[in-house]
mmCIF file of C-alpha atoms in Angstrom:
data_model
loop_
_atom_site.group_PDB
_atom_site.id
_atom_site.type_symbol
_atom_site.label_atom_id
_atom_site.label_comp_id
_atom_site.label_asym_id
_atom_site.label_seq_id
_atom_site.Cartn_x
_atom_site.Cartn_y
_atom_site.Cartn_z
ATOM 1 C CA UNK J 1 164.887 221.309 23.838
ATOM 2 C CA UNK J 2 167.546 223.345 26.101
ATOM 3 C CA UNK J 3 168.389 226.800 24.811
ATOM 4 C CA UNK J 4 171.705 227.703 23.139
ATOM 5 C CA UNK J 5 173.533 229.699 25.330
ATOM 6 C CA UNK J 6 176.729 231.444 24.739
ATOM 7 C CA UNK J 7 179.384 233.259 27.388
ATOM 8 C CA UNK J 8 181.534 235.911 25.783
ATOM 9 C CA UNK J 9 184.774 235.801 27.653
ATOM 10 C CA UNK J 10 186.935 233.222 29.614
ATOM 11 C CA UNK J 11 187.810 235.225 32.691
ATOM 12 C CA UNK J 12 186.419 234.346 36.362
ATOM 13 C CA UNK J 13 182.854 235.261 35.282
ATOM 14 C CA UNK J 14 182.397 233.466 32.080
ATOM 15 C CA UNK J 15 184.254 230.198 33.353
ATOM 16 C CA UNK J 16 182.349 230.043 36.738
ATOM 17 C CA UNK J 17 179.056 230.425 34.451
ATOM 18 C CA UNK J 18 180.253 227.807 31.970
ATOM 19 C CA UNK J 19 181.663 225.467 34.729
ATOM 20 C CA UNK J 20 178.401 225.428 37.017
ATOM 21 C CA UNK J 21 176.111 224.882 33.631
ATOM 22 C CA UNK J 22 178.726 221.780 32.669
ATOM 23 C CA UNK J 23 178.237 220.473 36.132
ATOM 24 C CA UNK J 24 174.438 220.379 35.602
ATOM 25 C CA UNK J 25 174.965 218.772 31.963
ATOM 26 C CA UNK J 26 173.816 221.794 30.237
ATOM 27 C CA UNK J 27 175.753 222.746 27.003
ATOM 28 C CA UNK J 28 177.368 226.248 26.706
ATOM 29 C CA UNK J 29 179.652 227.794 24.199
ATOM 30 C CA UNK J 30 182.607 229.743 25.606
ATOM 31 C CA UNK J 31 183.775 232.407 23.219
ATOM 32 C CA UNK J 32 187.035 233.841 23.918
ATOM 33 C CA UNK J 33 189.230 236.188 21.505
ATOM 34 C CA UNK J 34 192.522 234.922 22.744
ATOM 35 C CA UNK J 35 194.366 232.358 20.957
ATOM 36 C CA UNK J 36 194.969 230.100 23.995
ATOM 37 C CA UNK J 37 194.585 230.342 27.613
ATOM 38 C CA UNK J 38 198.178 231.296 28.061
ATOM 39 C CA UNK J 39 198.175 233.762 25.056
ATOM 40 C CA UNK J 40 198.727 236.746 27.819
ATOM 41 C CA UNK J 41 200.165 236.930 31.314
ATOM 42 C CA UNK J 42 196.864 236.105 33.619
ATOM 43 C CA UNK J 43 197.701 238.893 36.011
ATOM 44 C CA UNK J 44 198.366 238.886 39.774
ATOM 45 C CA UNK J 45 196.963 237.189 42.721
ATOM 46 C CA UNK J 46 193.154 237.073 44.156
ATOM 47 C CA UNK J 47 191.899 236.723 47.508
ATOM 48 C CA UNK J 48 188.477 234.803 47.229
ATOM 49 C CA UNK J 49 185.847 235.449 49.861
ATOM 50 C CA UNK J 50 183.804 232.982 51.711
ATOM 51 C CA UNK J 51 180.576 234.214 50.695
ATOM 52 C CA UNK J 52 181.341 235.257 47.221
ATOM 53 C CA UNK J 53 184.265 233.505 45.094
ATOM 54 C CA UNK J 54 184.452 230.513 47.355
ATOM 55 C CA UNK J 55 180.647 230.054 47.258
ATOM 56 C CA UNK J 56 180.880 230.119 43.553
ATOM 57 C CA UNK J 57 183.555 227.275 43.469
ATOM 58 C CA UNK J 58 181.587 225.276 45.951
ATOM 59 C CA UNK J 59 178.604 225.553 43.348
ATOM 60 C CA UNK J 60 180.901 224.354 40.776
ATOM 61 C CA UNK J 61 182.343 221.256 42.925
ATOM 62 C CA UNK J 62 185.769 222.930 43.054
ATOM 63 C CA UNK J 63 186.148 224.030 46.509
ATOM 64 C CA UNK J 64 188.104 221.377 47.770
ATOM 65 C CA UNK J 65 190.495 221.552 44.907
ATOM 66 C CA UNK J 66 190.637 225.340 45.196
ATOM 67 C CA UNK J 67 191.886 224.978 49.121
ATOM 68 C CA UNK J 68 194.468 222.547 48.025
ATOM 69 C CA UNK J 69 195.989 225.465 45.752
ATOM 70 C CA UNK J 70 195.140 228.284 47.801
ATOM 71 C CA UNK J 71 197.507 230.269 50.215
ATOM 72 C CA UNK J 72 195.981 231.372 53.664
ATOM 73 C CA UNK J 73 199.259 232.872 54.500
ATOM 74 C CA UNK J 74 198.601 235.667 51.843
ATOM 75 C CA UNK J 75 195.972 237.001 53.713
ATOM 76 C CA UNK J 76 199.033 238.785 55.740
ATOM 77 C CA UNK J 77 199.054 242.561 55.372
ATOM 78 C CA UNK J 78 201.878 244.828 56.563
ATOM 79 C CA UNK J 79 201.691 248.609 56.035
ATOM 80 C CA UNK J 80 204.662 250.788 56.311
ATOM 81 C CA UNK J 81 204.855 254.713 56.230
ATOM 82 C CA UNK J 82 207.012 256.719 53.639
ATOM 83 C CA UNK J 83 210.058 256.407 56.189
ATOM 84 C CA UNK J 84 209.873 252.601 56.048
ATOM 85 C CA UNK J 85 208.455 252.331 59.566
ATOM 86 C CA UNK J 86 205.918 249.419 60.283
ATOM 87 C CA UNK J 87 202.621 250.820 61.115
ATOM 88 C CA UNK J 88 200.663 247.607 60.806
ATOM 89 C CA UNK J 89 201.625 243.957 60.462
ATOM 90 C CA UNK J 90 198.470 241.580 60.371
ATOM 91 C CA UNK J 91 199.040 238.051 60.466
ATOM 92 C CA UNK J 92 196.268 235.545 59.663
ATOM 93 C CA UNK J 93 195.392 232.707 62.184
ATOM 94 C CA UNK J 94 196.336 229.279 61.073
ATOM 95 C CA UNK J 95 192.696 228.232 60.527
ATOM 96 C CA UNK J 96 191.733 231.511 58.892
ATOM 97 C CA UNK J 97 190.104 230.565 55.335
ATOM 98 C CA UNK J 98 187.995 233.853 55.005
ATOM 99 C CA UNK J 99 190.063 235.169 52.037
ATOM 100 C CA UNK J 100 192.885 233.055 50.874
ATOM 101 C CA UNK J 101 194.986 234.027 48.016
ATOM 102 C CA UNK J 102 195.107 232.021 44.675
ATOM 103 C CA UNK J 103 197.196 232.996 41.255
ATOM 104 C CA UNK J 104 194.888 234.187 38.565
ATOM 105 C CA UNK J 105 196.465 231.647 36.481
ATOM 106 C CA UNK J 106 195.949 228.694 38.868
ATOM 107 C CA UNK J 107 192.170 229.893 39.210
ATOM 108 C CA UNK J 108 191.776 229.983 35.382
ATOM 109 C CA UNK J 109 193.211 226.330 35.052
ATOM 110 C CA UNK J 110 191.067 225.351 37.941
ATOM 111 C CA UNK J 111 187.863 226.566 36.283
ATOM 112 C CA UNK J 112 188.719 225.581 32.963
ATOM 113 C CA UNK J 113 188.904 221.827 33.679
ATOM 114 C CA UNK J 114 187.062 219.835 30.954
ATOM 115 C CA UNK J 115 185.391 223.014 29.587
ATOM 116 C CA UNK J 116 185.886 223.351 25.541
ATOM 117 C CA UNK J 117 186.526 226.919 24.986
ATOM 118 C CA UNK J 118 186.567 228.322 21.388
ATOM 119 C CA UNK J 119 189.803 230.248 21.597
ATOM 120 C CA UNK J 120 190.397 232.802 18.931
ATOM 121 C CA UNK J 121 186.961 233.674 18.556
ATOM 122 C CA UNK J 122 186.807 237.320 19.035
ATOM 123 C CA UNK J 123 183.160 238.788 19.013
ATOM 124 C CA UNK J 124 182.734 241.989 17.414
ATOM 125 C CA UNK J 125 178.881 242.616 17.843
ATOM 126 C CA UNK J 126 175.829 241.099 19.573
ATOM 127 C CA UNK J 127 172.443 241.942 17.753
ATOM 128 C CA UNK J 128 169.543 240.841 19.978
ATOM 129 C CA UNK J 129 166.080 240.196 18.335
ATOM 130 C CA UNK J 130 167.640 238.683 15.276
ATOM 131 C CA UNK J 131 165.744 236.002 13.513
ATOM 132 C CA UNK J 132 165.335 232.844 15.622
ATOM 133 C CA UNK J 133 167.585 234.518 18.588
ATOM 134 C CA UNK J 134 170.561 236.662 19.149
ATOM 135 C CA UNK J 135 172.976 237.112 16.374
ATOM 136 C CA UNK J 136 176.719 237.231 17.476
ATOM 137 C CA UNK J 137 179.283 238.469 14.707
ATOM 138 C CA UNK J 138 182.772 237.409 15.066
ATOM 139 C CA UNK J 139 186.142 239.212 13.972
ATOM 140 C CA UNK J 140 186.581 236.689 11.139
ATOM 141 C CA UNK J 141 183.439 237.619 9.536
ATOM 142 C CA UNK J 142 181.537 234.654 10.712
ATOM 143 C CA UNK J 143 178.049 234.977 12.641
ATOM 144 C CA UNK J 144 176.087 232.448 14.663
ATOM 145 C CA UNK J 145 172.830 232.651 16.430
ATOM 146 C CA UNK J 146 172.311 231.799 20.127
ATOM 147 C CA UNK J 147 169.055 231.970 22.496
ATOM 148 C CA UNK J 148 171.086 233.681 25.159
ATOM 149 C CA UNK J 149 174.275 235.578 24.959
ATOM 150 C CA UNK J 150 176.054 236.298 28.427
ATOM 151 C CA UNK J 151 178.695 239.057 28.257
ATOM 152 C CA UNK J 152 181.599 238.425 30.394
ATOM 153 C CA UNK J 153 183.924 240.278 28.339
ATOM 154 C CA UNK J 154 185.550 242.591 30.887
ATOM 155 C CA UNK J 155 185.737 246.596 30.888
ATOM 156 C CA UNK J 156 185.493 247.375 27.329
ATOM 157 C CA UNK J 157 182.877 244.741 26.629
ATOM 158 C CA UNK J 158 181.467 244.406 23.054
ATOM 159 C CA UNK J 159 178.291 242.588 24.542
ATOM 160 C CA UNK J 160 177.486 245.611 26.608
ATOM 161 C CA UNK J 161 176.641 247.591 23.512
ATOM 162 C CA UNK J 162 173.622 245.632 22.937
ATOM 163 C CA UNK J 163 172.147 246.611 26.288
ATOM 164 C CA UNK J 164 173.706 249.809 27.225
ATOM 165 C CA UNK J 165 175.383 252.905 25.725
ATOM 166 C CA UNK J 166 177.485 253.485 28.863
ATOM 167 C CA UNK J 167 181.151 253.405 28.879
ATOM 168 C CA UNK J 168 183.925 253.173 31.504
ATOM 169 C CA UNK J 169 185.505 256.528 32.703
ATOM 170 C CA UNK J 170 188.772 257.178 34.075
ATOM 171 C CA UNK J 171 188.674 257.193 38.128
ATOM 172 C CA UNK J 172 191.569 259.640 38.508
ATOM 173 C CA UNK J 173 194.193 257.044 39.691
ATOM 174 C CA UNK J 174 196.804 255.223 37.505
ATOM 175 C CA UNK J 175 198.581 252.076 38.472
ATOM 176 C CA UNK J 176 201.825 250.968 37.026
ATOM 177 C CA UNK J 177 202.697 247.387 37.595
ATOM 178 C CA UNK J 178 206.134 245.680 37.587
ATOM 179 C CA UNK J 179 207.241 242.366 38.946
ATOM 180 C CA UNK J 180 210.176 240.953 40.978
ATOM 181 C CA UNK J 181 211.104 237.056 40.142
ATOM 182 C CA UNK J 182 212.622 234.528 42.236
ATOM 183 C CA UNK J 183 212.548 237.042 45.079
ATOM 184 C CA UNK J 184 213.514 234.717 47.789
ATOM 185 C CA UNK J 185 216.789 233.995 46.011
ATOM 186 C CA UNK J 186 217.619 237.247 44.276
ATOM 187 C CA UNK J 187 216.060 239.892 46.458
ATOM 188 C CA UNK J 188 215.842 238.160 50.054
ATOM 189 C CA UNK J 189 215.678 241.522 52.003
ATOM 190 C CA UNK J 190 212.595 242.513 49.693
ATOM 191 C CA UNK J 191 211.233 239.204 50.330
ATOM 192 C CA UNK J 192 211.301 239.385 54.066
ATOM 193 C CA UNK J 193 209.913 242.874 53.752
ATOM 194 C CA UNK J 194 206.847 241.777 51.652
ATOM 195 C CA UNK J 195 206.343 238.464 53.846
ATOM 196 C CA UNK J 196 203.583 235.901 52.925
ATOM 197 C CA UNK J 197 201.042 238.445 51.909
ATOM 198 C CA UNK J 198 201.011 242.039 50.908
ATOM 199 C CA UNK J 199 203.100 245.118 51.666
ATOM 200 C CA UNK J 200 201.625 248.797 51.120
ATOM 201 C CA UNK J 201 203.081 252.182 51.540
ATOM 202 C CA UNK J 202 200.981 255.002 51.635
ATOM 203 C CA UNK J 203 201.872 258.643 51.077
ATOM 204 C CA UNK J 204 200.187 261.898 49.810
ATOM 205 C CA UNK J 205 198.017 260.855 46.747
ATOM 206 C CA UNK J 206 200.032 257.774 45.970
ATOM 207 C CA UNK J 207 200.952 254.248 47.260
ATOM 208 C CA UNK J 208 203.363 251.480 46.692
ATOM 209 C CA UNK J 209 201.622 247.893 47.157
ATOM 210 C CA UNK J 210 203.431 244.727 46.523
ATOM 211 C CA UNK J 211 201.680 241.247 46.540
ATOM 212 C CA UNK J 212 203.340 237.939 46.811
ATOM 213 C CA UNK J 213 202.126 235.181 44.281
ATOM 214 C CA UNK J 214 203.244 231.753 44.145
ATOM 215 C CA UNK J 215 206.577 230.647 42.953
ATOM 216 C CA UNK J 216 208.605 233.402 44.552
ATOM 217 C CA UNK J 217 206.977 236.094 42.287
ATOM 218 C CA UNK J 218 205.903 239.407 43.464
ATOM 219 C CA UNK J 219 203.680 241.899 41.678
ATOM 220 C CA UNK J 220 204.523 245.608 42.528
ATOM 221 C CA UNK J 221 201.880 248.321 41.547
ATOM 222 C CA UNK J 222 202.765 252.334 41.881
ATOM 223 C CA UNK J 223 199.458 254.092 42.377
ATOM 224 C CA UNK J 224 199.059 257.663 42.115
ATOM 225 C CA UNK J 225 196.620 260.476 41.220
ATOM 226 C CA UNK J 226 197.343 262.018 37.974
ATOM 227 C CA UNK J 227 195.677 262.997 34.637
ATOM 228 C CA UNK J 228 194.970 260.056 32.283
ATOM 229 C CA UNK J 229 197.751 261.592 30.038
ATOM 230 C CA UNK J 230 200.379 261.620 32.533
ATOM 231 C CA UNK J 231 202.748 259.707 30.569
ATOM 232 C CA UNK J 232 202.823 262.387 27.841
ATOM 233 C CA UNK J 233 206.333 262.617 26.309
ATOM 234 C CA UNK J 234 207.253 259.220 28.122
ATOM 235 C CA UNK J 235 207.704 256.102 26.199
ATOM 236 C CA UNK J 236 205.804 253.583 28.096
ATOM 237 C CA UNK J 237 207.770 250.773 26.183
ATOM 238 C CA UNK J 238 211.154 252.007 27.569
ATOM 239 C CA UNK J 239 211.355 250.391 31.004
ATOM 240 C CA UNK J 240 214.153 252.479 32.223
ATOM 241 C CA UNK J 241 212.559 255.913 31.382
ATOM 242 C CA UNK J 242 209.374 254.648 33.231
ATOM 243 C CA UNK J 243 211.536 253.540 36.296
ATOM 244 C CA UNK J 244 213.129 256.868 36.390
ATOM 245 C CA UNK J 245 209.772 258.587 36.130
ATOM 246 C CA UNK J 246 208.362 256.733 39.141
ATOM 247 C CA UNK J 247 211.397 256.957 41.138
ATOM 248 C CA UNK J 248 210.990 260.812 40.864
ATOM 249 C CA UNK J 249 207.363 260.592 41.710
ATOM 250 C CA UNK J 250 208.318 258.638 45.034
ATOM 251 C CA UNK J 251 211.441 260.522 45.748
ATOM 252 C CA UNK J 252 212.024 260.692 49.370
ATOM 253 C CA UNK J 253 210.363 257.465 50.214
ATOM 254 C CA UNK J 254 212.335 254.796 52.401
ATOM 255 C CA UNK J 255 214.991 252.824 50.197
ATOM 256 C CA UNK J 256 213.405 249.531 50.731
ATOM 257 C CA UNK J 257 210.079 250.806 49.340
ATOM 258 C CA UNK J 258 211.928 252.402 46.279
ATOM 259 C CA UNK J 259 213.895 249.169 45.778
ATOM 260 C CA UNK J 260 210.533 247.501 44.642
ATOM 261 C CA UNK J 261 210.747 249.769 41.518
ATOM 262 C CA UNK J 262 214.348 249.759 41.176
ATOM 263 C CA UNK J 263 214.529 245.982 40.788
ATOM 264 C CA UNK J 264 211.385 245.528 38.725
ATOM 265 C CA UNK J 265 211.449 244.303 35.284
ATOM 266 C CA UNK J 266 208.925 245.339 32.655
ATOM 267 C CA UNK J 267 206.229 248.067 33.607
ATOM 268 C CA UNK J 268 202.677 247.943 32.491
ATOM 269 C CA UNK J 269 200.297 250.953 32.393
ATOM 270 C CA UNK J 270 197.002 250.300 34.163
ATOM 271 C CA UNK J 271 194.797 253.572 34.390
ATOM 272 C CA UNK J 272 191.728 252.693 36.417
ATOM 273 C CA UNK J 273 188.537 252.921 34.694
ATOM 274 C CA UNK J 274 184.924 252.417 36.232
ATOM 275 C CA UNK J 275 181.408 252.248 35.258
ATOM 276 C CA UNK J 276 178.936 254.507 37.112
ATOM 277 C CA UNK J 277 178.092 252.992 40.669
ATOM 278 C CA UNK J 278 174.463 252.430 39.776
ATOM 279 C CA UNK J 279 174.947 250.925 36.170
ATOM 280 C CA UNK J 280 171.817 249.385 35.234
ATOM 281 C CA UNK J 281 170.009 248.914 31.842
ATOM 282 C CA UNK J 282 166.656 248.311 30.397
ATOM 283 C CA UNK J 283 166.310 244.521 30.129
ATOM 284 C CA UNK J 284 166.781 243.089 26.628
ATOM 285 C CA UNK J 285 165.584 239.740 25.997
ATOM 286 C CA UNK J 286 168.470 237.315 25.157
ATOM 287 C CA UNK J 287 171.536 239.182 26.398
ATOM 288 C CA UNK J 288 172.835 239.889 29.747
ATOM 289 C CA UNK J 289 176.072 240.902 31.554
ATOM 290 C CA UNK J 290 178.384 239.581 34.304
ATOM 291 C CA UNK J 291 181.267 241.103 36.366
ATOM 292 C CA UNK J 292 183.365 244.043 34.801
ATOM 293 C CA UNK J 293 181.007 244.264 31.701
ATOM 294 C CA UNK J 294 178.303 244.964 34.022
ATOM 295 C CA UNK J 295 179.696 246.789 37.220
ATOM 296 C CA UNK J 296 183.256 247.472 36.626
ATOM 297 C CA UNK J 297 184.680 249.129 39.915
ATOM 298 C CA UNK J 298 187.866 249.950 41.718
ATOM 299 C CA UNK J 299 190.169 246.849 42.035
ATOM 300 C CA UNK J 300 189.851 246.491 45.916
ATOM 301 C CA UNK J 301 189.126 242.829 46.335
ATOM 302 C CA UNK J 302 185.147 242.770 45.431
ATOM 303 C CA UNK J 303 185.146 242.683 41.462
ATOM 304 C CA UNK J 304 186.467 238.917 40.486
ATOM 305 C CA UNK J 305 184.467 237.602 43.847
ATOM 306 C CA UNK J 306 181.201 239.125 42.529
ATOM 307 C CA UNK J 307 181.696 238.086 38.992
ATOM 308 C CA UNK J 308 182.480 234.421 39.883
ATOM 309 C CA UNK J 309 179.240 234.477 42.116
ATOM 310 C CA UNK J 310 177.176 235.933 39.433
ATOM 311 C CA UNK J 311 178.134 233.384 36.863
ATOM 312 C CA UNK J 312 177.399 230.424 39.321
ATOM 313 C CA UNK J 313 174.041 231.868 40.534
ATOM 314 C CA UNK J 314 173.040 232.661 36.630
ATOM 315 C CA UNK J 315 173.913 229.058 35.729
ATOM 316 C CA UNK J 316 172.131 227.397 38.492
ATOM 317 C CA UNK J 317 169.046 229.341 37.661
ATOM 318 C CA UNK J 318 169.470 228.643 33.977
ATOM 319 C CA UNK J 319 169.975 224.840 34.459
ATOM 320 C CA UNK J 320 166.782 224.522 36.705
ATOM 321 C CA UNK J 321 164.622 226.330 34.510
ATOM 322 C CA UNK J 322 162.539 225.418 31.390
ATOM 323 C CA UNK J 323 163.682 227.018 28.169
ATOM 324 C CA UNK J 324 160.282 229.057 28.087
ATOM 325 C CA UNK J 325 161.324 230.531 31.495
ATOM 326 C CA UNK J 326 164.980 231.821 30.519
ATOM 327 C CA UNK J 327 163.957 235.331 30.108
ATOM 328 C CA UNK J 328 162.213 235.618 33.489
ATOM 329 C CA UNK J 329 165.199 233.931 35.003
ATOM 330 C CA UNK J 330 167.605 236.565 33.521
ATOM 331 C CA UNK J 331 165.231 239.420 34.630
ATOM 332 C CA UNK J 332 165.360 238.015 38.228
ATOM 333 C CA UNK J 333 169.111 237.720 38.205
ATOM 334 C CA UNK J 334 169.636 241.120 36.667
ATOM 335 C CA UNK J 335 167.732 242.866 39.709
ATOM 336 C CA UNK J 336 169.533 240.761 42.296
ATOM 337 C CA UNK J 337 172.951 241.628 40.431
ATOM 338 C CA UNK J 338 172.502 245.427 40.183
ATOM 339 C CA UNK J 339 171.405 245.696 43.816
ATOM 340 C CA UNK J 340 174.599 243.817 45.204
ATOM 341 C CA UNK J 341 176.962 245.266 42.853
ATOM 342 C CA UNK J 342 175.552 248.677 43.380
ATOM 343 C CA UNK J 343 176.579 248.327 47.133
ATOM 344 C CA UNK J 344 179.917 246.946 46.472
ATOM 345 C CA UNK J 345 180.503 249.608 43.853
ATOM 346 C CA UNK J 346 179.863 252.474 46.546
ATOM 347 C CA UNK J 347 182.189 250.482 49.087
ATOM 348 C CA UNK J 348 185.258 250.229 46.643
ATOM 349 C CA UNK J 349 184.776 253.734 45.320
ATOM 350 C CA UNK J 350 184.795 255.171 48.821
ATOM 351 C CA UNK J 351 187.902 252.803 49.255
ATOM 352 C CA UNK J 352 189.860 254.113 46.453
ATOM 353 C CA UNK J 353 189.363 257.730 47.429
ATOM 354 C CA UNK J 354 190.883 256.858 50.921
ATOM 355 C CA UNK J 355 193.508 254.661 49.783
ATOM 356 C CA UNK J 356 195.065 257.140 47.302
ATOM 357 C CA UNK J 357 194.165 260.555 49.152
ATOM 358 C CA UNK J 358 195.722 263.698 50.257
ATOM 359 C CA UNK J 359 195.738 262.281 53.791
ATOM 360 C CA UNK J 360 197.719 258.895 54.038
ATOM 361 C CA UNK J 361 196.086 258.370 57.476
ATOM 362 C CA UNK J 362 192.811 257.647 55.738
ATOM 363 C CA UNK J 363 194.194 254.626 54.276
ATOM 364 C CA UNK J 364 195.345 253.208 57.610
ATOM 365 C CA UNK J 365 192.063 253.892 58.922
ATOM 366 C CA UNK J 366 190.396 251.929 56.418
ATOM 367 C CA UNK J 367 192.526 248.916 57.019
ATOM 368 C CA UNK J 368 191.849 249.418 60.832
ATOM 369 C CA UNK J 369 188.069 249.339 60.033
ATOM 370 C CA UNK J 370 188.509 246.229 58.036
ATOM 371 C CA UNK J 371 191.138 244.328 60.363
ATOM 372 C CA UNK J 372 191.118 245.755 63.865
ATOM 373 C CA UNK J 373 194.265 245.120 65.630
#
């Protein structure tokens, strides 16, 4: 008999694991607290790397469908200084498929496919070593037992509490997100400025980043170093008050950069939290973690890619193993995940220090290293 497997969370990590298990005809319960897939905005765009996220999609049999949806032109990157002068303008080659962009909502729907997700199933506690397996307690008072519970439930994971007492800490950088809709028609000058990919403006301890999504939608992120309570005495639900505070914070920057804030709609507060770079735990039979639940790191293009590949790799190993070998499969997986994620956590932590830095030249130098002109 096959083990009863549950994955908590229907983000890229959980869905990648479930989709690969489904491809191997292995049943899995996907437990998600949201009541429906479209219960909240899915977020912005993701660049999926050839050896990471794209490899996971290949393992799920979805790579061709991904390529039909992806935007290779979204790899373009333009960098300005605070006076509006273009410092770099990288354009991808027509055949460049190393890191094409895809909207998070499109990726979610691609991974969901035939999966039967248990929507509205919020998990409150996971208890290893319960009689007959691992006990999962739900917000509605129900409980259920599984042989393996995989926590893919993000930064504030409930499953993590079963294996680790570590919680995320504030990284010292806050993001405030806003959006521009129908940008090509309503704001053609900004559409041309952002181009097909991303635009970044770097100043002293702050930055403005805009990323084109599909359908004429642009996500804008104001990034700055500040205390976690920087918004004290500010009503974050008051869009005009937040806009005024941000415009004051970026005062003196070129008008086109500030227009990204002036024309934004609602504002969402996103302080960056991270787990320790070397986060590991003593192996607990029947429970493991993926993605942000295991190794929350600065959002510099690695997190979702790692999460997807981890889900796909663990699924392949589980599908090929005998039930009696499941615990050893998970042990081996964790060791590999910790080593790889630790390397990426070091890279992204150092990258955040350079991108939101007292010296804006550090950000430019970092991009030159990644995309030499």
